[in-house]
Coordinates of C-alpha atoms in Angstrom, one line a residue:
M1 CA -63.3 124.3 -14.7
P2 CA -65.4 125.6 -11.8
D3 CA -63.7 128.7 -10.3
L4 CA -62.4 128.2 -6.8
G5 CA -60.9 131.7 -6.7
G6 CA -57.2 132.6 -6.4
L7 CA -55.2 129.7 -5.3
W8 CA -52.1 131.2 -3.6
A9 CA -53.4 134.6 -2.6
D10 CA -55.9 133.2 0.0
L11 CA -53.3 130.9 1.7
T12 CA -51.5 132.4 4.7
D13 CA -47.7 131.9 4.3
L14 CA -46.1 129.3 6.5
V15 CA -42.7 129.8 8.2
L16 CA -40.8 126.7 7.1
P17 CA -37.2 125.9 8.2
A18 CA -36.1 124.7 4.7
G19 CA -35.7 126.0 1.2
C20 CA -38.2 125.8 -1.6
A21 CA -39.9 122.5 -1.7
G22 CA -39.9 122.5 -5.5
C23 CA -36.3 123.4 -6.3
A24 CA -34.5 123.7 -2.9
A25 CA -33.6 127.3 -3.5
R26 CA -33.1 129.5 -0.4
S27 CA -35.5 132.2 -1.4
P28 CA -36.8 135.0 0.9
G29 CA -40.1 135.0 -1.0
L30 CA -41.4 131.5 -0.2
R31 CA -45.1 131.2 -0.4
Q32 CA -46.5 128.0 1.2
G33 CA -43.0 126.5 1.0
F34 CA -42.5 127.3 -2.7
C35 CA -40.4 130.0 -4.3
P36 CA -42.0 132.4 -6.8
R37 CA -40.6 130.5 -9.8
C38 CA -42.1 127.2 -8.6
V39 CA -45.4 128.9 -7.6
A40 CA -45.6 130.1 -11.2
E41 CA -44.9 126.6 -12.5
L42 CA -47.6 125.1 -10.3
E43 CA -50.1 127.8 -11.2
S44 CA -49.5 127.0 -14.9
L45 CA -50.7 123.4 -14.5
R46 CA -54.3 122.6 -15.5
P47 CA -56.2 119.5 -14.4
T48 CA -56.5 117.2 -17.4
S49 CA -58.0 113.7 -18.0
T50 CA -55.4 110.9 -17.8
R51 CA -55.5 107.2 -18.3
P52 CA -52.9 104.5 -17.9
D53 CA -52.4 102.4 -21.1
P54 CA -53.5 99.6 -20.6
A55 CA -56.0 100.7 -18.0
P56 CA -57.1 98.2 -15.4
P57 CA -60.7 97.1 -15.2
D58 CA -62.9 99.3 -12.9
L59 CA -60.6 102.3 -13.0
P60 CA -62.9 105.3 -12.8
P61 CA -62.2 108.4 -15.0
C62 CA -59.1 110.0 -13.7
V63 CA -58.0 113.6 -13.6
A64 CA -54.5 114.7 -12.8
L65 CA -53.1 118.2 -12.1
G66 CA -50.0 117.5 -14.2
P67 CA -47.2 115.1 -15.1
Y68 CA -45.0 113.7 -12.3
G69 CA -42.1 116.0 -12.8
G70 CA -40.7 119.4 -11.9
A71 CA -41.9 121.4 -8.9
L72 CA -44.9 119.1 -8.5
R73 CA -42.8 116.0 -8.2
E74 CA -40.3 117.6 -5.8
G75 CA -43.0 119.1 -3.7
L76 CA -44.7 115.7 -3.3
L77 CA -41.4 114.0 -2.4
A78 CA -40.7 116.8 0.1
Y79 CA -44.1 116.3 1.7
K80 CA -44.2 112.5 1.7
E81 CA -40.5 111.5 2.2
R82 CA -38.8 114.5 3.8
G83 CA -41.1 115.5 6.6
R84 CA -42.4 118.8 5.1
H85 CA -45.9 118.2 6.6
G86 CA -46.8 121.9 6.2
L87 CA -47.1 121.3 2.5
A88 CA -50.4 119.5 3.1
R89 CA -52.2 122.7 2.8
P90 CA -51.0 124.0 -0.6
L91 CA -51.0 120.5 -2.1
G92 CA -54.5 120.0 -0.7
A93 CA -55.6 123.2 -2.3
L94 CA -54.2 122.1 -5.6
L95 CA -56.0 118.8 -5.2
A96 CA -59.3 120.7 -4.7
E97 CA -58.8 122.2 -8.2
V98 CA -58.5 118.7 -9.6
V99 CA -61.7 117.6 -7.8
A100 CA -63.6 120.6 -9.2
E101 CA -62.5 119.7 -12.7
A102 CA -63.4 116.0 -12.2
V103 CA -66.8 116.7 -10.8
G104 CA -68.0 119.6 -13.0
P105 CA -70.8 121.8 -11.7
P106 CA -70.6 122.4 -7.9
G107 CA -72.7 120.0 -5.8
P108 CA -72.5 117.6 -2.9
V109 CA -69.2 115.6 -2.9
T110 CA -67.8 112.8 -0.8
L111 CA -64.0 112.6 -0.8
V112 CA -62.4 109.2 -0.2
A113 CA -58.6 109.2 0.1
V114 CA -56.6 106.0 -0.6
P115 CA -55.4 105.1 2.9
D116 CA -51.8 104.6 3.9
T117 CA -50.8 101.3 5.5
A118 CA -50.1 101.5 9.2
R119 CA -46.4 101.2 8.5
A120 CA -46.4 104.0 6.0
A121 CA -48.5 106.2 8.3
R122 CA -46.0 105.6 11.1
A123 CA -43.1 106.5 8.9
R124 CA -44.8 109.7 7.7
Y125 CA -46.2 110.6 11.1
G126 CA -49.8 110.3 9.9
D127 CA -51.7 109.4 6.8
H128 CA -50.4 111.7 4.1
L129 CA -53.5 111.7 1.9
E130 CA -55.8 112.2 4.8
R131 CA -53.7 115.3 5.7
M132 CA -54.2 116.6 2.2
A133 CA -57.9 115.7 2.0
R134 CA -58.8 118.1 4.9
P135 CA -57.5 121.3 3.2
A136 CA -58.9 120.1 -0.1
A137 CA -62.3 119.8 1.5
A138 CA -62.0 123.2 3.2
R139 CA -61.2 124.9 0.0
L140 CA -64.1 123.4 -1.8
R141 CA -66.4 124.3 1.1
A142 CA -65.2 127.9 1.0
A143 CA -66.2 127.9 -2.7
G144 CA -69.7 126.7 -1.8
W145 CA -69.4 122.9 -2.3
P146 CA -71.1 120.7 0.3
V147 CA -68.2 118.3 1.0
R148 CA -67.7 115.2 3.3
V149 CA -64.5 113.3 3.8
L150 CA -65.0 109.6 4.6
R151 CA -62.6 106.8 5.6
P152 CA -64.5 103.7 4.5
L153 CA -61.3 101.6 4.0
R154 CA -58.3 100.5 5.9
A155 CA -55.1 99.4 4.2
L156 CA -53.4 96.1 4.9
P157 CA -49.7 95.4 4.8
R158 CA -48.5 94.9 1.2
P159 CA -45.3 94.5 -0.7
D160 CA -43.4 97.6 -2.1
S161 CA -45.0 98.3 -5.5
V162 CA -41.8 99.8 -6.9
A163 CA -40.4 96.3 -7.7
L164 CA -43.7 95.0 -9.2
D165 CA -44.8 94.9 -12.8
S166 CA -48.4 95.8 -13.8
A167 CA -49.8 92.4 -13.1
G168 CA -48.0 92.3 -9.7
R169 CA -49.3 95.7 -8.8
A170 CA -52.9 94.6 -9.6
A171 CA -52.6 91.4 -7.6
A172 CA -51.2 93.3 -4.6
A173 CA -53.8 96.0 -4.8
D174 CA -56.7 93.6 -4.8
G175 CA -55.7 92.2 -1.4
A176 CA -54.6 95.5 0.1
F177 CA -57.8 97.0 1.5
R178 CA -60.7 96.1 3.8
L179 CA -64.0 97.8 4.3
R180 CA -64.8 99.4 7.6
R181 CA -68.1 100.7 9.0
T182 CA -68.7 104.2 7.9
A183 CA -71.5 106.7 7.2
P184 CA -73.1 106.5 3.8
A185 CA -71.7 108.7 1.0
A186 CA -73.6 111.8 -0.1
G187 CA -73.5 113.1 -3.6
T188 CA -70.6 112.4 -6.0
V189 CA -67.9 110.1 -4.7
V190 CA -64.4 111.1 -5.7
L191 CA -61.3 109.0 -5.0
L192 CA -58.1 110.9 -4.0
D193 CA -54.5 109.8 -4.5
D194 CA -51.2 111.6 -5.0
I195 CA -49.9 109.8 -8.0
V196 CA -51.3 107.5 -10.6
T197 CA -49.0 105.0 -12.3
T198 CA -50.7 101.8 -13.5
G199 CA -54.1 102.7 -11.9
A200 CA -54.2 99.3 -10.1
T201 CA -54.7 100.8 -6.6
L202 CA -57.4 103.2 -7.7
A203 CA -59.2 100.4 -9.6
A204 CA -59.0 98.1 -6.5
V205 CA -60.4 100.8 -4.2
S206 CA -63.1 101.5 -6.7
R207 CA -64.2 97.9 -6.8
M208 CA -64.4 97.8 -3.0
L209 CA -66.4 101.0 -2.8
H210 CA -68.8 99.8 -5.5
R211 CA -69.5 96.7 -3.4
A212 CA -70.3 99.0 -0.5
G213 CA -72.7 101.1 -2.6
M214 CA -70.3 104.0 -3.0
T215 CA -69.3 103.8 -6.7
P216 CA -66.8 106.6 -7.4
K217 CA -67.6 108.9 -10.3
A218 CA -63.9 109.9 -10.7
A219 CA -60.4 109.8 -9.3
A220 CA -58.6 113.1 -8.6
V221 CA -54.8 112.9 -8.3
L222 CA -52.0 115.4 -8.3
A223 CA -49.6 113.8 -10.7
A224 CA -49.6 111.1 -13.4
T225 CA -46.3 109.4 -14.2
Q226 CA -44.8 110.7 -17.3
K227 CA -45.0 107.4 -19.2
R228 CA -48.8 107.8 -19.0
R229 CA -50.5 110.0 -21.6
L230 CA -52.2 113.2 -20.5
R231 CA -54.9 114.2 -22.9

């Protein structure tokens, strides 16, 4: 994997009003919102190829930092659902590691995050993936990668995917996005998402970008649901 340098050492500590995002411990040694034990757990993760089984058509090669569990799962939940917006920086830095693994040798990269619906963005006080994309891009740029972040899609209202099966998720994802005018992509296009489950959303976004001449080379995600095989 291309070396982006020390992950946690170059991040300035944040003063956060809560305990560890990974285990809720009230620790005096929080680094970017995580206690030393959870930092060690996150540092031990290595980006690995993952693929839902069955994989939907048009799903690009996907790389995940780790399974959806432990400190990674709790950190994502704290960030998305519990208002810990300051975690965008450490989670974005972790996402940069996944992008580097997915792309290979450093070169021009265009990052495209799966957009939140307007309703989800209001509930989260902003698009949670867009917030992570910015520090991910900054970390890659600091390591010498020419990076652009584009927003070529907007998300339409859609049903809650939790109650849907694989076929239902695929149908909902296909009608969930619209293209907007945007600048052309430069270099390798990489999709960003927080979690991959069935892959339906990433596949739908990939199809739309392909029609716009921006075919993604890979998808970079933080977590893969544990029923999916990491290999």
